[in-house]
Amino acid sequence: MTMRNELDLVQVRTFVTVAGQLSFSGAARQLGLSQSAVSQHVQRLESRVGRALLERDTHTVRLTAGGEAFLGYAQRMLVLNDEAIGVAGASEPRGRVRFGVSEDFALTRLPDFLRRFRALHPRIDLEFTVELSVMLHRRLRAGELDAVLAMRLNATTGVDAFRPRTLFHDPLVWVSAPDVEVDAHEPVPLVLYPRPSLTRDAALDALVSAGRAYRVACTSGSLSGLRAAALAGLGVMPFARSLIPDGLVHRDHGLPGLPGTTFALVTRSGTYPPAVRALVEALQGDHHELRVDP
């Protein structure tokens, strides 16, 4: 084997980062390099493999057909490299995991798990992103997160290519302050996350299908805002039954039933660095602690 047949993993990592960001400037920020250095890495890698991997102009970056084919191999090379270093360099996993968590889960069941995880893996740093489930799945597909723990409607199949691992199932239910009453002859007052939101879409679809009029009494991007509005009696909101915030109760109010949900851990591939593997295994092994039976 000649040197011509060997790839530079620094150049490979730069290419994978550009492919994930579809941006040379974004990749430069993530890698801590200058944009010219990123361009040089990609150009040298393209020269090494003998074909263009990226098409770029002043506004867009796209993978070529060759780049699409090469990307999977490049990702696997980096995973194996990181795993080899982890196995050879330490008896326990270490590193950083970019972990996305839906807010309803982050503010209810997650803290107890994190205490246990920190005790087991003190050398792993978790970089948290807390957002609505739809946005977390988008950021996972864009390569900005390593793993996501978020809600999926049971009928959702759009992210199956990213290997969802079910942690528990949970029905969506209507919740409100204990003293709230919903007038059957008036539009249903709703407290909802903004779009895009799985629970918002599920609630509106159910009401429209049942022919029930509704009005959006409050919209908030934070669970604390939604909880405050619901506690104040502004309306009812859809929520996973095992994660109902303190002070609110499950009451049907004569409203149509809502679909079931799945809380799933989703990753980008079947193989990953030791730190990501440790998180996946801990969450899968801990699912009985996370799930609350109805």
PDB file of C-alpha atoms in Angstrom:
ATOM      1  CA  MET A   1       0.000   0.000   0.000  1.00  0.00           C
ATOM      2  CA  THR A   2       1.318   3.427  -0.950  1.00  0.00           C
ATOM      3  CA  MET A   3       0.721   6.747   0.783  1.00  0.00           C
ATOM      4  CA  ARG A   4      -1.617   7.581  -2.096  1.00  0.00           C
ATOM      5  CA  ASN A   5      -4.087   5.036  -0.658  1.00  0.00           C
ATOM      6  CA  GLU A   6      -4.151   6.530   2.840  1.00  0.00           C
ATOM      7  CA  LEU A   7      -6.604   9.197   3.970  1.00  0.00           C
ATOM      8  CA  ASP A   8      -5.889  12.000   6.417  1.00  0.00           C
ATOM      9  CA  LEU A   9      -8.455  11.723   9.223  1.00  0.00           C
ATOM     10  CA  VAL A  10      -8.202  15.448   9.948  1.00  0.00           C
ATOM     11  CA  GLN A  11      -9.340  16.119   6.382  1.00  0.00           C
ATOM     12  CA  VAL A  12     -12.013  13.439   6.672  1.00  0.00           C
ATOM     13  CA  ARG A  13     -13.365  14.993   9.887  1.00  0.00           C
ATOM     14  CA  THR A  14     -13.456  18.405   8.230  1.00  0.00           C
ATOM     15  CA  PHE A  15     -15.405  17.002   5.270  1.00  0.00           C
ATOM     16  CA  VAL A  16     -17.935  15.270   7.568  1.00  0.00           C
ATOM     17  CA  THR A  17     -18.436  18.499   9.505  1.00  0.00           C
ATOM     18  CA  VAL A  18     -18.997  20.525   6.313  1.00  0.00           C
ATOM     19  CA  ALA A  19     -21.419  17.859   5.073  1.00  0.00           C
ATOM     20  CA  GLY A  20     -23.371  18.042   8.321  1.00  0.00           C
ATOM     21  CA  GLN A  21     -23.520  21.837   8.343  1.00  0.00           C
ATOM     22  CA  LEU A  22     -23.708  22.312   4.547  1.00  0.00           C
ATOM     23  CA  SER A  23     -21.622  25.374   5.307  1.00  0.00           C
ATOM     24  CA  PHE A  24     -17.878  26.033   5.230  1.00  0.00           C
ATOM     25  CA  SER A  25     -18.195  28.926   7.674  1.00  0.00           C
ATOM     26  CA  GLY A  26     -20.344  26.847  10.061  1.00  0.00           C
ATOM     27  CA  ALA A  27     -17.835  23.995   9.928  1.00  0.00           C
ATOM     28  CA  ALA A  28     -14.995  26.431  10.605  1.00  0.00           C
ATOM     29  CA  ARG A  29     -16.742  27.696  13.753  1.00  0.00           C
ATOM     30  CA  GLN A  30     -17.465  24.171  14.981  1.00  0.00           C
ATOM     31  CA  LEU A  31     -13.910  22.949  14.376  1.00  0.00           C
ATOM     32  CA  GLY A  32     -12.168  26.101  15.572  1.00  0.00           C
ATOM     33  CA  LEU A  33     -10.425  26.577  12.204  1.00  0.00           C
ATOM     34  CA  SER A  34     -10.285  29.378   9.674  1.00  0.00           C
ATOM     35  CA  GLN A  35     -12.573  29.077   6.678  1.00  0.00           C
ATOM     36  CA  SER A  36      -9.547  28.908   4.371  1.00  0.00           C
ATOM     37  CA  ALA A  37      -8.175  25.964   6.382  1.00  0.00           C
ATOM     38  CA  VAL A  38     -11.493  24.145   6.015  1.00  0.00           C
ATOM     39  CA  SER A  39     -11.430  24.744   2.254  1.00  0.00           C
ATOM     40  CA  GLN A  40      -7.853  23.446   2.031  1.00  0.00           C
ATOM     41  CA  HIS A  41      -8.736  20.280   3.950  1.00  0.00           C
ATOM     42  CA  VAL A  42     -11.641  19.525   1.616  1.00  0.00           C
ATOM     43  CA  GLN A  43      -9.605  20.290  -1.519  1.00  0.00           C
ATOM     44  CA  ARG A  44      -6.758  18.000  -0.409  1.00  0.00           C
ATOM     45  CA  LEU A  45      -9.204  15.219   0.436  1.00  0.00           C
ATOM     46  CA  GLU A  46     -10.869  15.578  -2.973  1.00  0.00           C
ATOM     47  CA  SER A  47      -7.431  15.415  -4.581  1.00  0.00           C
ATOM     48  CA  ARG A  48      -6.643  12.285  -2.572  1.00  0.00           C
ATOM     49  CA  VAL A  49      -9.832  10.424  -3.552  1.00  0.00           C
ATOM     50  CA  GLY A  50      -9.703  11.743  -7.105  1.00  0.00           C
ATOM     51  CA  ARG A  51     -13.183  13.248  -7.366  1.00  0.00           C
ATOM     52  CA  ALA A  52     -15.242  16.216  -6.217  1.00  0.00           C
ATOM     53  CA  LEU A  53     -17.136  15.585  -2.975  1.00  0.00           C
ATOM     54  CA  LEU A  54     -18.863  18.948  -2.598  1.00  0.00           C
ATOM     55  CA  GLU A  55     -20.426  21.447  -4.964  1.00  0.00           C
ATOM     56  CA  ARG A  56     -20.273  25.010  -3.699  1.00  0.00           C
ATOM     57  CA  ASP A  57     -21.045  28.498  -4.888  1.00  0.00           C
ATOM     58  CA  THR A  58     -21.431  31.824  -3.116  1.00  0.00           C
ATOM     59  CA  HIS A  59     -24.716  30.787  -1.480  1.00  0.00           C
ATOM     60  CA  THR A  60     -25.005  27.005  -1.182  1.00  0.00           C
ATOM     61  CA  VAL A  61     -23.026  23.856  -0.455  1.00  0.00           C
ATOM     62  CA  ARG A  62     -24.232  20.466  -1.702  1.00  0.00           C
ATOM     63  CA  LEU A  63     -22.876  16.941  -1.684  1.00  0.00           C
ATOM     64  CA  THR A  64     -22.024  15.480  -5.073  1.00  0.00           C
ATOM     65  CA  ALA A  65     -23.047  11.924  -5.880  1.00  0.00           C
ATOM     66  CA  GLY A  66     -19.502  10.903  -4.963  1.00  0.00           C
ATOM     67  CA  GLY A  67     -19.733  12.892  -1.742  1.00  0.00           C
ATOM     68  CA  GLU A  68     -22.986  11.139  -0.793  1.00  0.00           C
ATOM     69  CA  ALA A  69     -21.337   7.751  -1.345  1.00  0.00           C
ATOM     70  CA  PHE A  70     -18.167   8.728   0.531  1.00  0.00           C
ATOM     71  CA  LEU A  71     -19.944  10.293   3.540  1.00  0.00           C
ATOM     72  CA  GLY A  72     -21.080   7.024   5.113  1.00  0.00           C
ATOM     73  CA  TYR A  73     -17.588   5.557   4.926  1.00  0.00           C
ATOM     74  CA  ALA A  74     -16.100   8.770   6.319  1.00  0.00           C
ATOM     75  CA  GLN A  75     -18.446   8.738   9.305  1.00  0.00           C
ATOM     76  CA  ARG A  76     -17.625   5.092  10.036  1.00  0.00           C
ATOM     77  CA  MET A  77     -13.877   5.823   9.858  1.00  0.00           C
ATOM     78  CA  LEU A  78     -14.215   8.579  12.449  1.00  0.00           C
ATOM     79  CA  VAL A  79     -16.354   6.432  14.740  1.00  0.00           C
ATOM     80  CA  LEU A  80     -13.798   3.612  14.623  1.00  0.00           C
ATOM     81  CA  ASN A  81     -10.981   6.085  15.230  1.00  0.00           C
ATOM     82  CA  ASP A  82     -12.720   7.544  18.289  1.00  0.00           C
ATOM     83  CA  GLU A  83     -13.620   4.088  19.614  1.00  0.00           C
ATOM     84  CA  ALA A  84     -10.034   2.866  19.209  1.00  0.00           C
ATOM     85  CA  ILE A  85      -8.670   5.874  21.091  1.00  0.00           C
ATOM     86  CA  GLY A  86     -11.278   5.415  23.810  1.00  0.00           C
ATOM     87  CA  VAL A  87     -10.469   1.736  24.283  1.00  0.00           C
ATOM     88  CA  ALA A  88      -6.712   2.222  24.244  1.00  0.00           C
ATOM     89  CA  GLY A  89      -6.569   5.442  26.205  1.00  0.00           C
ATOM     90  CA  ALA A  90      -8.820   4.892  29.197  1.00  0.00           C
ATOM     91  CA  SER A  91     -10.561   2.221  31.227  1.00  0.00           C
ATOM     92  CA  GLU A  92     -13.781   4.253  31.279  1.00  0.00           C
ATOM     93  CA  PRO A  93     -15.461   6.313  28.541  1.00  0.00           C
ATOM     94  CA  ARG A  94     -14.822  10.000  28.369  1.00  0.00           C
ATOM     95  CA  GLY A  95     -15.682  12.818  26.021  1.00  0.00           C
ATOM     96  CA  ARG A  96     -18.531  15.156  25.149  1.00  0.00           C
ATOM     97  CA  VAL A  97     -22.030  14.199  24.016  1.00  0.00           C
ATOM     98  CA  ARG A  98     -24.334  16.714  22.353  1.00  0.00           C
ATOM     99  CA  PHE A  99     -27.624  15.601  23.895  1.00  0.00           C
ATOM    100  CA  GLY A 100     -31.018  17.026  22.934  1.00  0.00           C
ATOM    101  CA  VAL A 101     -33.962  16.606  25.332  1.00  0.00           C
ATOM    102  CA  SER A 102     -37.585  17.718  25.019  1.00  0.00           C
ATOM    103  CA  GLU A 103     -38.534  20.297  27.632  1.00  0.00           C
ATOM    104  CA  ASP A 104     -41.429  18.358  29.164  1.00  0.00           C
ATOM    105  CA  PHE A 105     -39.046  15.467  29.866  1.00  0.00           C
ATOM    106  CA  ALA A 106     -36.133  17.661  30.937  1.00  0.00           C
ATOM    107  CA  LEU A 107     -38.182  19.350  33.656  1.00  0.00           C
ATOM    108  CA  THR A 108     -39.745  16.172  35.061  1.00  0.00           C
ATOM    109  CA  ARG A 109     -37.991  12.784  34.859  1.00  0.00           C
ATOM    110  CA  LEU A 110     -34.513  13.695  33.623  1.00  0.00           C
ATOM    111  CA  PRO A 111     -32.787  15.132  36.743  1.00  0.00           C
ATOM    112  CA  ASP A 112     -32.896  11.817  38.628  1.00  0.00           C
ATOM    113  CA  PHE A 113     -31.390   9.989  35.656  1.00  0.00           C
ATOM    114  CA  LEU A 114     -28.630  12.584  35.308  1.00  0.00           C
ATOM    115  CA  ARG A 115     -27.583  12.164  38.932  1.00  0.00           C
ATOM    116  CA  ARG A 116     -27.186   8.430  38.381  1.00  0.00           C
ATOM    117  CA  PHE A 117     -25.393   8.912  35.046  1.00  0.00           C
ATOM    118  CA  ARG A 118     -22.932  11.423  36.530  1.00  0.00           C
ATOM    119  CA  ALA A 119     -22.067   8.954  39.312  1.00  0.00           C
ATOM    120  CA  LEU A 120     -21.413   6.199  36.739  1.00  0.00           C
ATOM    121  CA  HIS A 121     -19.570   8.297  34.127  1.00  0.00           C
ATOM    122  CA  PRO A 122     -17.895  11.328  35.719  1.00  0.00           C
ATOM    123  CA  ARG A 123     -15.586  11.818  32.705  1.00  0.00           C
ATOM    124  CA  ILE A 124     -18.408  12.311  30.202  1.00  0.00           C
ATOM    125  CA  ASP A 125     -19.592  15.882  29.632  1.00  0.00           C
ATOM    126  CA  LEU A 126     -23.156  16.376  28.392  1.00  0.00           C
ATOM    127  CA  GLU A 127     -23.819  19.435  26.248  1.00  0.00           C
ATOM    128  CA  PHE A 128     -27.563  19.940  26.612  1.00  0.00           C
ATOM    129  CA  THR A 129     -30.029  21.327  24.118  1.00  0.00           C
ATOM    130  CA  VAL A 130     -33.612  21.639  25.389  1.00  0.00           C
ATOM    131  CA  GLU A 131     -36.201  22.337  22.679  1.00  0.00           C
ATOM    132  CA  LEU A 132     -39.469  21.113  21.242  1.00  0.00           C
ATOM    133  CA  SER A 133     -39.286  17.543  19.938  1.00  0.00           C
ATOM    134  CA  VAL A 134     -39.734  18.527  16.276  1.00  0.00           C
ATOM    135  CA  MET A 135     -36.798  20.943  16.449  1.00  0.00           C
ATOM    136  CA  LEU A 136     -34.586  18.361  18.172  1.00  0.00           C
ATOM    137  CA  HIS A 137     -35.189  15.825  15.388  1.00  0.00           C
ATOM    138  CA  ARG A 138     -34.303  18.493  12.811  1.00  0.00           C
ATOM    139  CA  ARG A 139     -31.052  19.329  14.584  1.00  0.00           C
ATOM    140  CA  LEU A 140     -30.189  15.615  14.794  1.00  0.00           C
ATOM    141  CA  ARG A 141     -30.645  15.256  11.032  1.00  0.00           C
ATOM    142  CA  ALA A 142     -28.453  18.330  10.514  1.00  0.00           C
ATOM    143  CA  GLY A 143     -25.623  16.723  12.480  1.00  0.00           C
ATOM    144  CA  GLU A 144     -25.812  19.268  15.315  1.00  0.00           C
ATOM    145  CA  LEU A 145     -26.680  16.660  17.982  1.00  0.00           C
ATOM    146  CA  ASP A 146     -25.361  13.164  18.758  1.00  0.00           C
ATOM    147  CA  ALA A 147     -28.478  11.844  20.492  1.00  0.00           C
ATOM    148  CA  VAL A 148     -32.020  13.021  21.142  1.00  0.00           C
ATOM    149  CA  LEU A 149     -34.517  11.965  23.784  1.00  0.00           C
ATOM    150  CA  ALA A 150     -37.867  13.282  22.626  1.00  0.00           C
ATOM    151  CA  MET A 151     -41.498  12.586  21.981  1.00  0.00           C
ATOM    152  CA  ARG A 152     -42.789  10.990  18.802  1.00  0.00           C
ATOM    153  CA  LEU A 153     -46.421  10.401  17.938  1.00  0.00           C
ATOM    154  CA  ASN A 154     -46.980   6.665  17.605  1.00  0.00           C
ATOM    155  CA  ALA A 155     -47.820   7.080  13.922  1.00  0.00           C
ATOM    156  CA  THR A 156     -44.618   9.025  13.215  1.00  0.00           C
ATOM    157  CA  THR A 157     -42.131   7.235  10.957  1.00  0.00           C
ATOM    158  CA  GLY A 158     -40.106  10.112   9.525  1.00  0.00           C
ATOM    159  CA  VAL A 159     -36.989   9.610  11.672  1.00  0.00           C
ATOM    160  CA  ASP A 160     -36.789   5.795  11.581  1.00  0.00           C
ATOM    161  CA  ALA A 161     -33.588   5.994   9.520  1.00  0.00           C
ATOM    162  CA  PHE A 162     -31.984   7.512  12.609  1.00  0.00           C
ATOM    163  CA  ARG A 163     -32.489   4.412  14.782  1.00  0.00           C
ATOM    164  CA  PRO A 164     -35.121   5.282  17.416  1.00  0.00           C
ATOM    165  CA  ARG A 165     -34.959   3.202  20.605  1.00  0.00           C
ATOM    166  CA  THR A 166     -38.234   3.237  22.502  1.00  0.00           C
ATOM    167  CA  LEU A 167     -37.910   4.047  26.200  1.00  0.00           C
ATOM    168  CA  PHE A 168     -41.609   4.110  27.064  1.00  0.00           C
ATOM    169  CA  HIS A 169     -45.077   4.701  25.645  1.00  0.00           C
ATOM    170  CA  ASP A 170     -47.358   7.358  27.066  1.00  0.00           C
ATOM    171  CA  PRO A 171     -50.843   8.529  26.064  1.00  0.00           C
ATOM    172  CA  LEU A 172     -51.549  12.189  25.485  1.00  0.00           C
ATOM    173  CA  VAL A 173     -54.313  13.465  27.762  1.00  0.00           C
ATOM    174  CA  TRP A 174     -56.078  16.751  28.477  1.00  0.00           C
ATOM    175  CA  VAL A 175     -54.812  18.506  31.602  1.00  0.00           C
ATOM    176  CA  SER A 176     -55.901  21.634  33.432  1.00  0.00           C
ATOM    177  CA  ALA A 177     -56.137  23.239  36.848  1.00  0.00           C
ATOM    178  CA  PRO A 178     -58.432  21.171  39.121  1.00  0.00           C
ATOM    179  CA  ASP A 179     -61.212  23.795  39.186  1.00  0.00           C
ATOM    180  CA  VAL A 180     -61.380  24.515  35.434  1.00  0.00           C
ATOM    181  CA  GLU A 181     -64.621  23.689  33.610  1.00  0.00           C
ATOM    182  CA  VAL A 182     -65.008  23.579  29.821  1.00  0.00           C
ATOM    183  CA  ASP A 183     -68.368  24.753  28.489  1.00  0.00           C
ATOM    184  CA  ALA A 184     -69.609  22.274  25.878  1.00  0.00           C
ATOM    185  CA  HIS A 185     -71.277  25.130  23.967  1.00  0.00           C
ATOM    186  CA  GLU A 186     -68.255  27.419  23.803  1.00  0.00           C
ATOM    187  CA  PRO A 187     -64.945  27.089  21.900  1.00  0.00           C
ATOM    188  CA  VAL A 188     -62.430  25.024  23.857  1.00  0.00           C
ATOM    189  CA  PRO A 189     -59.773  27.332  25.387  1.00  0.00           C
ATOM    190  CA  LEU A 190     -56.333  25.888  24.651  1.00  0.00           C
ATOM    191  CA  VAL A 191     -52.892  26.370  26.168  1.00  0.00           C
ATOM    192  CA  LEU A 192     -50.331  25.228  23.573  1.00  0.00           C
ATOM    193  CA  TYR A 193     -46.730  25.161  22.506  1.00  0.00           C
ATOM    194  CA  PRO A 194     -46.081  27.201  19.321  1.00  0.00           C
ATOM    195  CA  ARG A 195     -45.602  25.526  15.945  1.00  0.00           C
ATOM    196  CA  PRO A 196     -43.900  23.222  15.185  1.00  0.00           C
ATOM    197  CA  SER A 197     -45.239  21.080  18.039  1.00  0.00           C
ATOM    198  CA  LEU A 198     -46.405  17.465  18.053  1.00  0.00           C
ATOM    199  CA  THR A 199     -48.810  17.990  20.970  1.00  0.00           C
ATOM    200  CA  ARG A 200     -50.280  21.139  19.400  1.00  0.00           C
ATOM    201  CA  ASP A 201     -50.925  19.346  16.099  1.00  0.00           C
ATOM    202  CA  ALA A 202     -52.418  16.328  17.895  1.00  0.00           C
ATOM    203  CA  ALA A 203     -54.814  18.499  19.926  1.00  0.00           C
ATOM    204  CA  LEU A 204     -55.990  20.588  16.984  1.00  0.00           C
ATOM    205  CA  ASP A 205     -56.421  17.541  14.732  1.00  0.00           C
ATOM    206  CA  ALA A 206     -58.521  15.787  17.403  1.00  0.00           C
ATOM    207  CA  LEU A 207     -60.786  18.798  17.929  1.00  0.00           C
ATOM    208  CA  VAL A 208     -61.245  19.449  14.200  1.00  0.00           C
ATOM    209  CA  SER A 209     -62.044  15.761  13.568  1.00  0.00           C
ATOM    210  CA  ALA A 210     -64.650  15.862  16.345  1.00  0.00           C
ATOM    211  CA  GLY A 211     -66.161  19.096  15.066  1.00  0.00           C
ATOM    212  CA  ARG A 212     -65.320  21.021  18.258  1.00  0.00           C
ATOM    213  CA  ALA A 213     -64.629  24.709  18.003  1.00  0.00           C
ATOM    214  CA  TYR A 214     -61.568  25.996  19.830  1.00  0.00           C
ATOM    215  CA  ARG A 215     -59.573  29.136  20.556  1.00  0.00           C
ATOM    216  CA  VAL A 216     -55.910  29.405  21.493  1.00  0.00           C
ATOM    217  CA  ALA A 217     -55.929  31.194  24.845  1.00  0.00           C
ATOM    218  CA  CYS A 218     -52.168  31.046  25.415  1.00  0.00           C
ATOM    219  CA  THR A 219     -49.068  30.074  23.453  1.00  0.00           C
ATOM    220  CA  SER A 220     -45.674  29.688  25.103  1.00  0.00           C
ATOM    221  CA  GLY A 221     -42.429  28.102  24.042  1.00  0.00           C
ATOM    222  CA  SER A 222     -41.576  27.188  27.636  1.00  0.00           C
ATOM    223  CA  LEU A 223     -43.203  24.611  29.875  1.00  0.00           C
ATOM    224  CA  SER A 224     -43.086  27.029  32.808  1.00  0.00           C
ATOM    225  CA  GLY A 225     -45.171  29.492  30.771  1.00  0.00           C
ATOM    226  CA  LEU A 226     -47.703  26.833  29.785  1.00  0.00           C
ATOM    227  CA  ARG A 227     -47.979  25.581  33.366  1.00  0.00           C
ATOM    228  CA  ALA A 228     -48.547  29.104  34.688  1.00  0.00           C
ATOM    229  CA  ALA A 229     -51.300  29.733  32.143  1.00  0.00           C
ATOM    230  CA  ALA A 230     -53.004  26.418  32.875  1.00  0.00           C
ATOM    231  CA  LEU A 231     -52.770  26.921  36.654  1.00  0.00           C
ATOM    232  CA  ALA A 232     -54.350  30.352  36.194  1.00  0.00           C
ATOM    233  CA  GLY A 233     -57.334  28.679  34.543  1.00  0.00           C
ATOM    234  CA  LEU A 234     -56.776  30.082  31.051  1.00  0.00           C
ATOM    235  CA  GLY A 235     -57.549  26.751  29.420  1.00  0.00           C
ATOM    236  CA  VAL A 236     -56.669  23.098  28.905  1.00  0.00           C
ATOM    237  CA  MET A 237     -53.596  21.621  27.277  1.00  0.00           C
ATOM    238  CA  PRO A 238     -52.488  18.260  25.845  1.00  0.00           C
ATOM    239  CA  PHE A 239     -49.718  16.543  27.785  1.00  0.00           C
ATOM    240  CA  ALA A 240     -48.057  13.151  28.222  1.00  0.00           C
ATOM    241  CA  ARG A 241     -49.871  11.461  31.116  1.00  0.00           C
ATOM    242  CA  SER A 242     -46.795  10.391  33.085  1.00  0.00           C
ATOM    243  CA  LEU A 243     -45.200  13.851  32.827  1.00  0.00           C
ATOM    244  CA  ILE A 244     -48.089  16.081  33.978  1.00  0.00           C
ATOM    245  CA  PRO A 245     -46.616  19.166  35.703  1.00  0.00           C
ATOM    246  CA  ASP A 246     -47.227  19.726  39.408  1.00  0.00           C
ATOM    247  CA  GLY A 247     -50.546  21.358  40.218  1.00  0.00           C
ATOM    248  CA  LEU A 248     -52.315  20.194  37.058  1.00  0.00           C
ATOM    249  CA  VAL A 249     -54.627  17.193  36.742  1.00  0.00           C
ATOM    250  CA  HIS A 250     -55.848  14.886  34.002  1.00  0.00           C
ATOM    251  CA  ARG A 251     -59.472  15.686  33.155  1.00  0.00           C
ATOM    252  CA  ASP A 252     -61.225  14.719  29.909  1.00  0.00           C
ATOM    253  CA  HIS A 253     -63.701  17.644  29.995  1.00  0.00           C
ATOM    254  CA  GLY A 254     -65.779  15.741  27.438  1.00  0.00           C
ATOM    255  CA  LEU A 255     -63.137  16.377  24.810  1.00  0.00           C
ATOM    256  CA  PRO A 256     -62.098  13.891  22.084  1.00  0.00           C
ATOM    257  CA  GLY A 257     -59.354  11.394  22.841  1.00  0.00           C
ATOM    258  CA  LEU A 258     -55.761  12.116  21.863  1.00  0.00           C
ATOM    259  CA  PRO A 259     -53.203   9.788  20.226  1.00  0.00           C
ATOM    260  CA  GLY A 260     -50.558   7.838  22.039  1.00  0.00           C
ATOM    261  CA  THR A 261     -46.934   8.939  22.086  1.00  0.00           C
ATOM    262  CA  THR A 262     -43.560   7.271  22.329  1.00  0.00           C
ATOM    263  CA  PHE A 263     -40.578   8.725  24.136  1.00  0.00           C
ATOM    264  CA  ALA A 264     -37.591   7.502  22.199  1.00  0.00           C
ATOM    265  CA  LEU A 265     -33.840   7.871  22.198  1.00  0.00           C
ATOM    266  CA  VAL A 266     -32.698   8.601  18.648  1.00  0.00           C
ATOM    267  CA  THR A 267     -29.138   8.522  17.307  1.00  0.00           C
ATOM    268  CA  ARG A 268     -27.682   9.120  13.872  1.00  0.00           C
ATOM    269  CA  SER A 269     -26.130   5.686  13.326  1.00  0.00           C
ATOM    270  CA  GLY A 270     -25.674   2.234  14.784  1.00  0.00           C
ATOM    271  CA  THR A 271     -22.082   2.821  15.868  1.00  0.00           C
ATOM    272  CA  TYR A 272     -20.818   5.761  17.858  1.00  0.00           C
ATOM    273  CA  PRO A 273     -17.972   6.951  20.088  1.00  0.00           C
ATOM    274  CA  PRO A 274     -17.676   5.439  23.590  1.00  0.00           C
ATOM    275  CA  ALA A 275     -19.220   8.477  25.312  1.00  0.00           C
ATOM    276  CA  VAL A 276     -22.355   8.322  23.154  1.00  0.00           C
ATOM    277  CA  ARG A 277     -22.521   4.545  23.606  1.00  0.00           C
ATOM    278  CA  ALA A 278     -22.396   4.991  27.390  1.00  0.00           C
ATOM    279  CA  LEU A 279     -25.332   7.419  27.291  1.00  0.00           C
ATOM    280  CA  VAL A 280     -27.390   5.138  25.036  1.00  0.00           C
ATOM    281  CA  GLU A 281     -26.767   2.094  27.225  1.00  0.00           C
ATOM    282  CA  ALA A 282     -27.509   4.014  30.427  1.00  0.00           C
ATOM    283  CA  LEU A 283     -30.817   5.339  29.121  1.00  0.00           C
ATOM    284  CA  GLN A 284     -31.860   1.953  27.768  1.00  0.00           C
ATOM    285  CA  GLY A 285     -30.930   0.259  31.024  1.00  0.00           C
ATOM    286  CA  ASP A 286     -32.676   2.952  33.042  1.00  0.00           C
ATOM    287  CA  HIS A 287     -35.952   2.987  31.105  1.00  0.00           C
ATOM    288  CA  HIS A 288     -37.822   1.290  33.959  1.00  0.00           C
ATOM    289  CA  GLU A 289     -36.911   4.257  36.163  1.00  0.00           C
ATOM    290  CA  LEU A 290     -38.022   6.746  33.509  1.00  0.00           C
ATOM    291  CA  ARG A 291     -41.367   5.133  32.736  1.00  0.00           C
ATOM    292  CA  VAL A 292     -44.344   5.796  34.970  1.00  0.00           C
ATOM    293  CA  ASP A 293     -47.096   3.210  34.624  1.00  0.00           C
ATOM    294  CA  PRO A 294     -50.606   4.576  34.075  1.00  0.00           C
TER     295      PRO A 294
END
